[in-house]
Amino acid sequence: MFQFITNLKVYDNIMKDPARFISNLSNVKSDKFQISFAVPAINLEKLAGLFPGKIKAQHVDLNPLGPYTGSIPMESLIAYGINGSLLNHSEKRIQSEIIKDTIKKAETLKFDLIVCCENIKEIKLYSSIGARTIAYEPPELIGGNISVSSAKPEIIREGVKICEKEGSSLLVGAGVKTREDVELSIRLGAQGILIASGITKASDPRSALNSLTLS
Ligand code: G3P
């Protein structure tokens, strides 16, 4: 099944009542996509309890439980029933060495890490060291109306080939607003979609999600 991850970021309209926002979308069903939500760190525990199996983190830290102020340990996410997280999003970039060690840790803990990459070089690097899921998001398209699938089809194709060779999956995101953007991404070989403003800023987020997940 393909993945469809809505990244709620920390948009003002979301932070007012994230549970209500997800609740409005939580019974949208899709035969094609597994629908989930990457939610703000301060809401993780509550939302994981309310929407089991649908919640991902937007970031996870490498350090374990202990004296690590401000951290989001993978161990805590797992304890809350959260099975995955984005890592290295363009809005939360981290050092390569930390990414490498977090990939290893995720493999050991069977945690679904989605390593965000801005270009082919990063896709090559992180898939070759064992990232199971890569998300390609060209930073200049994030939040806009030109989609990754229409602006960067050749990079998606190349990324898909690299990931297939390494046994990884490629998700794509940035600027996805229409059903055509989603269909083209899938035709190009992507295994899923990462989206934010196309849902969070839609006048009717529920019908946007319905239409984009081809329900
Ligand atoms: O993580 C998804 C996000 O960065 C894409 O944002 O608003 O272009 O769908 P947007």
PDB file of C-alpha atoms and ligand atoms in Angstrom:
ATOM      1  CA  MET A   1       0.000   0.000   0.000  1.00  0.00           C
ATOM      2  CA  PHE A   2       1.164   3.547  -0.735  1.00  0.00           C
ATOM      3  CA  GLN A   3       1.711   6.020   2.092  1.00  0.00           C
ATOM      4  CA  PHE A   4      -0.026   9.378   2.374  1.00  0.00           C
ATOM      5  CA  ILE A   5       1.461  11.437   5.199  1.00  0.00           C
ATOM      6  CA  THR A   6       0.032  14.830   6.092  1.00  0.00           C
ATOM      7  CA  ASN A   7       2.638  16.896   7.909  1.00  0.00           C
ATOM      8  CA  LEU A   8       0.747  19.277  10.196  1.00  0.00           C
ATOM      9  CA  LYS A   9       3.942  21.250  10.991  1.00  0.00           C
ATOM     10  CA  VAL A  10       2.999  23.811  13.685  1.00  0.00           C
ATOM     11  CA  TYR A  11       0.565  25.845  11.605  1.00  0.00           C
ATOM     12  CA  ASP A  12      -1.476  28.261  13.676  1.00  0.00           C
ATOM     13  CA  ASN A  13      -4.799  26.810  12.552  1.00  0.00           C
ATOM     14  CA  ILE A  14      -3.602  23.333  13.581  1.00  0.00           C
ATOM     15  CA  MET A  15      -2.225  24.320  16.977  1.00  0.00           C
ATOM     16  CA  LYS A  16      -5.596  25.662  18.088  1.00  0.00           C
ATOM     17  CA  ASP A  17      -6.969  22.112  18.252  1.00  0.00           C
ATOM     18  CA  PRO A  18      -4.944  19.421  16.487  1.00  0.00           C
ATOM     19  CA  ALA A  19      -7.189  16.610  17.763  1.00  0.00           C
ATOM     20  CA  ARG A  20     -10.212  18.238  16.186  1.00  0.00           C
ATOM     21  CA  PHE A  21      -8.375  18.765  12.911  1.00  0.00           C
ATOM     22  CA  ILE A  22      -7.389  15.090  12.682  1.00  0.00           C
ATOM     23  CA  SER A  23     -10.754  13.902  13.918  1.00  0.00           C
ATOM     24  CA  ASN A  24     -12.406  15.596  10.936  1.00  0.00           C
ATOM     25  CA  LEU A  25     -10.115  13.601   8.647  1.00  0.00           C
ATOM     26  CA  SER A  26      -9.706  10.369  10.558  1.00  0.00           C
ATOM     27  CA  ASN A  27     -12.461   8.381   8.907  1.00  0.00           C
ATOM     28  CA  VAL A  28     -11.412   9.197   5.353  1.00  0.00           C
ATOM     29  CA  LYS A  29     -10.774   5.758   3.870  1.00  0.00           C
ATOM     30  CA  SER A  30      -8.587   4.957   0.907  1.00  0.00           C
ATOM     31  CA  ASP A  31      -8.044   1.604  -0.810  1.00  0.00           C
ATOM     32  CA  LYS A  32      -4.787   2.822  -2.223  1.00  0.00           C
ATOM     33  CA  PHE A  33      -3.150   4.803   0.572  1.00  0.00           C
ATOM     34  CA  GLN A  34      -2.297   4.252   4.181  1.00  0.00           C
ATOM     35  CA  ILE A  35      -3.159   7.661   5.647  1.00  0.00           C
ATOM     36  CA  SER A  36      -1.188   9.083   8.576  1.00  0.00           C
ATOM     37  CA  PHE A  37      -0.360  12.417  10.206  1.00  0.00           C
ATOM     38  CA  ALA A  38       3.005  13.816  11.304  1.00  0.00           C
ATOM     39  CA  VAL A  39       2.018  15.897  14.308  1.00  0.00           C
ATOM     40  CA  PRO A  40       3.596  18.600  16.503  1.00  0.00           C
ATOM     41  CA  ALA A  41       5.906  17.255  19.217  1.00  0.00           C
ATOM     42  CA  ILE A  42       3.891  18.700  22.085  1.00  0.00           C
ATOM     43  CA  ASN A  43       0.788  16.777  20.975  1.00  0.00           C
ATOM     44  CA  LEU A  44       2.356  13.388  20.278  1.00  0.00           C
ATOM     45  CA  GLU A  45       1.256  11.410  23.312  1.00  0.00           C
ATOM     46  CA  LYS A  46      -2.327  12.671  23.309  1.00  0.00           C
ATOM     47  CA  LEU A  47      -2.872  12.226  19.583  1.00  0.00           C
ATOM     48  CA  ALA A  48      -1.308   8.749  19.568  1.00  0.00           C
ATOM     49  CA  GLY A  49      -3.880   7.757  22.193  1.00  0.00           C
ATOM     50  CA  LEU A  50      -6.778   9.240  20.225  1.00  0.00           C
ATOM     51  CA  PHE A  51      -5.764   8.010  16.766  1.00  0.00           C
ATOM     52  CA  PRO A  52      -3.833   4.771  17.214  1.00  0.00           C
ATOM     53  CA  GLY A  53      -1.733   3.727  14.229  1.00  0.00           C
ATOM     54  CA  LYS A  54      -2.214   7.054  12.420  1.00  0.00           C
ATOM     55  CA  ILE A  55       0.303   9.272  14.150  1.00  0.00           C
ATOM     56  CA  LYS A  56       3.929   9.920  13.233  1.00  0.00           C
ATOM     57  CA  ALA A  57       6.460  12.320  14.706  1.00  0.00           C
ATOM     58  CA  GLN A  58       7.929  15.190  12.701  1.00  0.00           C
ATOM     59  CA  HIS A  59      11.349  14.621  14.254  1.00  0.00           C
ATOM     60  CA  VAL A  60      13.095  12.108  16.490  1.00  0.00           C
ATOM     61  CA  ASP A  61      16.357  12.473  18.395  1.00  0.00           C
ATOM     62  CA  LEU A  62      19.231  10.011  18.512  1.00  0.00           C
ATOM     63  CA  ASN A  63      19.792  10.082  22.253  1.00  0.00           C
ATOM     64  CA  PRO A  64      18.098   7.498  24.483  1.00  0.00           C
ATOM     65  CA  LEU A  65      16.073   8.240  27.621  1.00  0.00           C
ATOM     66  CA  GLY A  66      18.115  10.164  30.175  1.00  0.00           C
ATOM     67  CA  PRO A  67      19.476  13.630  30.829  1.00  0.00           C
ATOM     68  CA  TYR A  68      18.852  15.061  27.350  1.00  0.00           C
ATOM     69  CA  THR A  69      16.843  18.258  27.690  1.00  0.00           C
ATOM     70  CA  GLY A  70      14.312  18.949  24.962  1.00  0.00           C
ATOM     71  CA  SER A  71      14.718  15.573  23.277  1.00  0.00           C
ATOM     72  CA  ILE A  72      12.233  13.292  21.555  1.00  0.00           C
ATOM     73  CA  PRO A  73      13.667   9.815  22.169  1.00  0.00           C
ATOM     74  CA  MET A  74      12.686   7.000  19.802  1.00  0.00           C
ATOM     75  CA  GLU A  75      12.069   4.841  22.864  1.00  0.00           C
ATOM     76  CA  SER A  76       9.316   7.218  24.053  1.00  0.00           C
ATOM     77  CA  LEU A  77       7.630   7.316  20.662  1.00  0.00           C
ATOM     78  CA  ILE A  78       7.540   3.523  20.590  1.00  0.00           C
ATOM     79  CA  ALA A  79       6.164   3.453  24.139  1.00  0.00           C
ATOM     80  CA  TYR A  80       3.342   5.792  23.034  1.00  0.00           C
ATOM     81  CA  GLY A  81       2.516   3.447  20.138  1.00  0.00           C
ATOM     82  CA  ILE A  82       4.013   5.741  17.496  1.00  0.00           C
ATOM     83  CA  ASN A  83       5.710   3.634  14.864  1.00  0.00           C
ATOM     84  CA  GLY A  84       7.476   6.237  12.760  1.00  0.00           C
ATOM     85  CA  SER A  85       8.935   9.679  12.315  1.00  0.00           C
ATOM     86  CA  LEU A  86      10.257  12.078   9.747  1.00  0.00           C
ATOM     87  CA  LEU A  87      13.921  12.940  10.113  1.00  0.00           C
ATOM     88  CA  ASN A  88      15.945  15.749   8.548  1.00  0.00           C
ATOM     89  CA  HIS A  89      12.977  17.651   7.141  1.00  0.00           C
ATOM     90  CA  SER A  90      14.113  20.806   5.289  1.00  0.00           C
ATOM     91  CA  GLU A  91      12.670  22.814   8.177  1.00  0.00           C
ATOM     92  CA  LYS A  92      14.553  20.680  10.752  1.00  0.00           C
ATOM     93  CA  ARG A  93      17.883  19.751   9.162  1.00  0.00           C
ATOM     94  CA  ILE A  94      20.376  17.744  11.168  1.00  0.00           C
ATOM     95  CA  GLN A  95      23.961  16.569  10.813  1.00  0.00           C
ATOM     96  CA  SER A  96      24.759  13.688   8.529  1.00  0.00           C
ATOM     97  CA  GLU A  97      26.572  11.688  11.245  1.00  0.00           C
ATOM     98  CA  ILE A  98      23.499  11.871  13.472  1.00  0.00           C
ATOM     99  CA  ILE A  99      21.261  10.781  10.605  1.00  0.00           C
ATOM    100  CA  LYS A 100      23.489   7.757   9.968  1.00  0.00           C
ATOM    101  CA  ASP A 101      23.388   6.657  13.609  1.00  0.00           C
ATOM    102  CA  THR A 102      19.629   7.266  13.826  1.00  0.00           C
ATOM    103  CA  ILE A 103      19.097   5.058  10.764  1.00  0.00           C
ATOM    104  CA  LYS A 104      21.021   2.257  12.535  1.00  0.00           C
ATOM    105  CA  LYS A 105      19.066   2.726  15.732  1.00  0.00           C
ATOM    106  CA  ALA A 106      15.730   2.674  13.866  1.00  0.00           C
ATOM    107  CA  GLU A 107      16.724  -0.596  12.213  1.00  0.00           C
ATOM    108  CA  THR A 108      17.503  -2.133  15.602  1.00  0.00           C
ATOM    109  CA  LEU A 109      14.246  -0.911  17.163  1.00  0.00           C
ATOM    110  CA  LYS A 110      12.171  -1.683  14.026  1.00  0.00           C
ATOM    111  CA  PHE A 111      11.074   1.921  13.864  1.00  0.00           C
ATOM    112  CA  ASP A 112       9.850   3.405  10.570  1.00  0.00           C
ATOM    113  CA  LEU A 113      12.200   6.297   9.955  1.00  0.00           C
ATOM    114  CA  ILE A 114      11.471   8.510   6.958  1.00  0.00           C
ATOM    115  CA  VAL A 115      14.660  10.293   6.013  1.00  0.00           C
ATOM    116  CA  CYS A 116      13.971  13.526   4.153  1.00  0.00           C
ATOM    117  CA  CYS A 117      16.360  14.387   1.329  1.00  0.00           C
ATOM    118  CA  GLU A 118      16.688  17.546  -0.724  1.00  0.00           C
ATOM    119  CA  ASN A 119      18.515  16.102  -3.740  1.00  0.00           C
ATOM    120  CA  ILE A 120      19.836  12.976  -5.462  1.00  0.00           C
ATOM    121  CA  LYS A 121      23.136  13.099  -3.596  1.00  0.00           C
ATOM    122  CA  GLU A 122      21.325  12.738  -0.270  1.00  0.00           C
ATOM    123  CA  ILE A 123      18.994  10.052  -1.640  1.00  0.00           C
ATOM    124  CA  LYS A 124      22.065   8.038  -2.699  1.00  0.00           C
ATOM    125  CA  LEU A 125      23.858   8.558   0.588  1.00  0.00           C
ATOM    126  CA  TYR A 126      21.054   7.669   2.987  1.00  0.00           C
ATOM    127  CA  SER A 127      19.565   4.800   0.972  1.00  0.00           C
ATOM    128  CA  SER A 128      23.029   3.253   0.675  1.00  0.00           C
ATOM    129  CA  ILE A 129      23.481   3.224   4.438  1.00  0.00           C
ATOM    130  CA  GLY A 130      20.187   1.501   5.105  1.00  0.00           C
ATOM    131  CA  ALA A 131      17.388   4.080   5.231  1.00  0.00           C
ATOM    132  CA  ARG A 132      14.290   2.029   4.457  1.00  0.00           C
ATOM    133  CA  THR A 133      12.144   5.023   3.533  1.00  0.00           C
ATOM    134  CA  ILE A 134      13.341   8.205   1.869  1.00  0.00           C
ATOM    135  CA  ALA A 135      11.201  11.298   1.287  1.00  0.00           C
ATOM    136  CA  TYR A 136      12.357  13.558  -1.535  1.00  0.00           C
ATOM    137  CA  GLU A 137      11.282  17.175  -1.015  1.00  0.00           C
ATOM    138  CA  PRO A 138      12.909  19.976  -3.043  1.00  0.00           C
ATOM    139  CA  PRO A 139      12.957  22.812  -0.469  1.00  0.00           C
ATOM    140  CA  GLU A 140      12.200  25.574  -2.970  1.00  0.00           C
ATOM    141  CA  LEU A 141       8.829  23.960  -3.796  1.00  0.00           C
ATOM    142  CA  ILE A 142       7.647  23.461  -0.214  1.00  0.00           C
ATOM    143  CA  GLY A 143       4.506  25.456   0.534  1.00  0.00           C
ATOM    144  CA  GLY A 144       4.007  26.510  -3.086  1.00  0.00           C
ATOM    145  CA  ASN A 145       1.675  25.534  -5.913  1.00  0.00           C
ATOM    146  CA  ILE A 146       4.162  23.852  -8.239  1.00  0.00           C
ATOM    147  CA  SER A 147       4.376  20.197  -7.345  1.00  0.00           C
ATOM    148  CA  VAL A 148       7.456  18.034  -7.071  1.00  0.00           C
ATOM    149  CA  SER A 149       5.965  15.656  -9.649  1.00  0.00           C
ATOM    150  CA  SER A 150       5.544  18.304 -12.323  1.00  0.00           C
ATOM    151  CA  ALA A 151       8.791  20.201 -11.597  1.00  0.00           C
ATOM    152  CA  LYS A 152      11.168  17.313 -10.883  1.00  0.00           C
ATOM    153  CA  PRO A 153       9.941  14.179 -12.687  1.00  0.00           C
ATOM    154  CA  GLU A 154      13.434  13.149 -13.762  1.00  0.00           C
ATOM    155  CA  ILE A 155      14.751  13.339 -10.194  1.00  0.00           C
ATOM    156  CA  ILE A 156      11.833  11.255  -8.950  1.00  0.00           C
ATOM    157  CA  ARG A 157      12.546   8.613 -11.617  1.00  0.00           C
ATOM    158  CA  GLU A 158      16.238   8.554 -10.749  1.00  0.00           C
ATOM    159  CA  GLY A 159      15.476   8.502  -7.015  1.00  0.00           C
ATOM    160  CA  VAL A 160      13.101   5.580  -7.483  1.00  0.00           C
ATOM    161  CA  LYS A 161      15.818   3.614  -9.330  1.00  0.00           C
ATOM    162  CA  ILE A 162      18.393   4.302  -6.621  1.00  0.00           C
ATOM    163  CA  CYS A 163      15.982   3.324  -3.863  1.00  0.00           C
ATOM    164  CA  GLU A 164      14.861   0.152  -5.645  1.00  0.00           C
ATOM    165  CA  LYS A 165      18.499  -0.914  -5.959  1.00  0.00           C
ATOM    166  CA  GLU A 166      19.005  -0.403  -2.227  1.00  0.00           C
ATOM    167  CA  GLY A 167      15.697  -2.004  -1.221  1.00  0.00           C
ATOM    168  CA  SER A 168      14.233   1.313   0.000  1.00  0.00           C
ATOM    169  CA  SER A 169      10.988   3.128  -0.805  1.00  0.00           C
ATOM    170  CA  LEU A 170      10.775   6.683  -2.101  1.00  0.00           C
ATOM    171  CA  LEU A 171       8.044   9.074  -0.997  1.00  0.00           C
ATOM    172  CA  VAL A 172       7.799  12.516  -2.583  1.00  0.00           C
ATOM    173  CA  GLY A 173       6.462  15.835  -1.384  1.00  0.00           C
ATOM    174  CA  ALA A 174       6.346  19.619  -1.873  1.00  0.00           C
ATOM    175  CA  GLY A 175       3.682  21.618  -3.633  1.00  0.00           C
ATOM    176  CA  VAL A 176       1.257  18.688  -3.961  1.00  0.00           C
ATOM    177  CA  LYS A 177      -2.195  20.191  -4.349  1.00  0.00           C
ATOM    178  CA  THR A 178      -4.149  18.144  -6.889  1.00  0.00           C
ATOM    179  CA  ARG A 179      -5.150  14.608  -7.651  1.00  0.00           C
ATOM    180  CA  GLU A 180      -3.107  14.860 -10.862  1.00  0.00           C
ATOM    181  CA  ASP A 181       0.017  15.663  -8.796  1.00  0.00           C
ATOM    182  CA  VAL A 182      -0.565  12.531  -6.735  1.00  0.00           C
ATOM    183  CA  GLU A 183      -1.301  10.308  -9.737  1.00  0.00           C
ATOM    184  CA  LEU A 184       1.769  11.549 -11.583  1.00  0.00           C
ATOM    185  CA  SER A 185       3.982  10.889  -8.533  1.00  0.00           C
ATOM    186  CA  ILE A 186       2.728   7.313  -8.371  1.00  0.00           C
ATOM    187  CA  ARG A 187       3.182   6.829 -12.123  1.00  0.00           C
ATOM    188  CA  LEU A 188       6.772   8.019 -11.749  1.00  0.00           C
ATOM    189  CA  GLY A 189       7.333   5.223  -9.216  1.00  0.00           C
ATOM    190  CA  ALA A 190       6.913   6.961  -5.853  1.00  0.00           C
ATOM    191  CA  GLN A 191       5.642   4.785  -3.024  1.00  0.00           C
ATOM    192  CA  GLY A 192       3.803   7.615  -1.336  1.00  0.00           C
ATOM    193  CA  ILE A 193       3.192  11.296  -0.751  1.00  0.00           C
ATOM    194  CA  LEU A 194       4.195  13.791   1.890  1.00  0.00           C
ATOM    195  CA  ILE A 195       1.944  16.822   1.992  1.00  0.00           C
ATOM    196  CA  ALA A 196       1.234  19.816   4.223  1.00  0.00           C
ATOM    197  CA  SER A 197      -0.442  22.962   2.887  1.00  0.00           C
ATOM    198  CA  GLY A 198      -2.594  21.059   0.346  1.00  0.00           C
ATOM    199  CA  ILE A 199      -4.489  19.699   3.365  1.00  0.00           C
ATOM    200  CA  THR A 200      -3.743  22.039   6.264  1.00  0.00           C
ATOM    201  CA  LYS A 201      -4.543  25.202   4.311  1.00  0.00           C
ATOM    202  CA  ALA A 202      -7.399  23.799   2.224  1.00  0.00           C
ATOM    203  CA  SER A 203     -10.789  25.494   2.672  1.00  0.00           C
ATOM    204  CA  ASP A 204     -12.231  21.993   3.212  1.00  0.00           C
ATOM    205  CA  PRO A 205      -9.403  19.717   4.415  1.00  0.00           C
ATOM    206  CA  ARG A 206     -11.640  16.653   4.474  1.00  0.00           C
ATOM    207  CA  SER A 207     -12.675  16.898   0.845  1.00  0.00           C
ATOM    208  CA  ALA A 208      -9.062  17.725  -0.099  1.00  0.00           C
ATOM    209  CA  LEU A 209      -7.879  14.530   1.601  1.00  0.00           C
ATOM    210  CA  ASN A 210     -10.682  12.523   0.000  1.00  0.00           C
ATOM    211  CA  SER A 211      -9.880  13.761  -3.448  1.00  0.00           C
ATOM    212  CA  LEU A 212      -6.095  13.462  -3.099  1.00  0.00           C
ATOM    213  CA  THR A 213      -6.188   9.905  -1.798  1.00  0.00           C
ATOM    214  CA  LEU A 214      -8.294   8.884  -4.783  1.00  0.00           C
ATOM    215  CA  SER A 215     -11.125   7.632  -2.563  1.00  0.00           C
TER     216      SER A 215
HETATM  217  O1  G3P B   1       6.596  17.536   4.767  1.00  0.00           O
HETATM  218  C1  G3P B   1       5.730  17.959   3.763  1.00  0.00           C
HETATM  219  C2  G3P B   1       5.911  19.356   3.416  1.00  0.00           C
HETATM  220  O2  G3P B   1       7.179  19.896   3.614  1.00  0.00           O
HETATM  221  C3  G3P B   1       5.380  19.712   2.067  1.00  0.00           C
HETATM  222  O3  G3P B   1       4.772  20.929   2.257  1.00  0.00           O
HETATM  223  O4  G3P B   1       3.039  22.582   1.900  1.00  0.00           O
HETATM  224  O5  G3P B   1       4.495  21.887   0.015  1.00  0.00           O
HETATM  225  O6  G3P B   1       2.775  20.291   0.884  1.00  0.00           O
HETATM  226  P1  G3P B   1       3.701  21.457   1.204  1.00  0.00           P
END
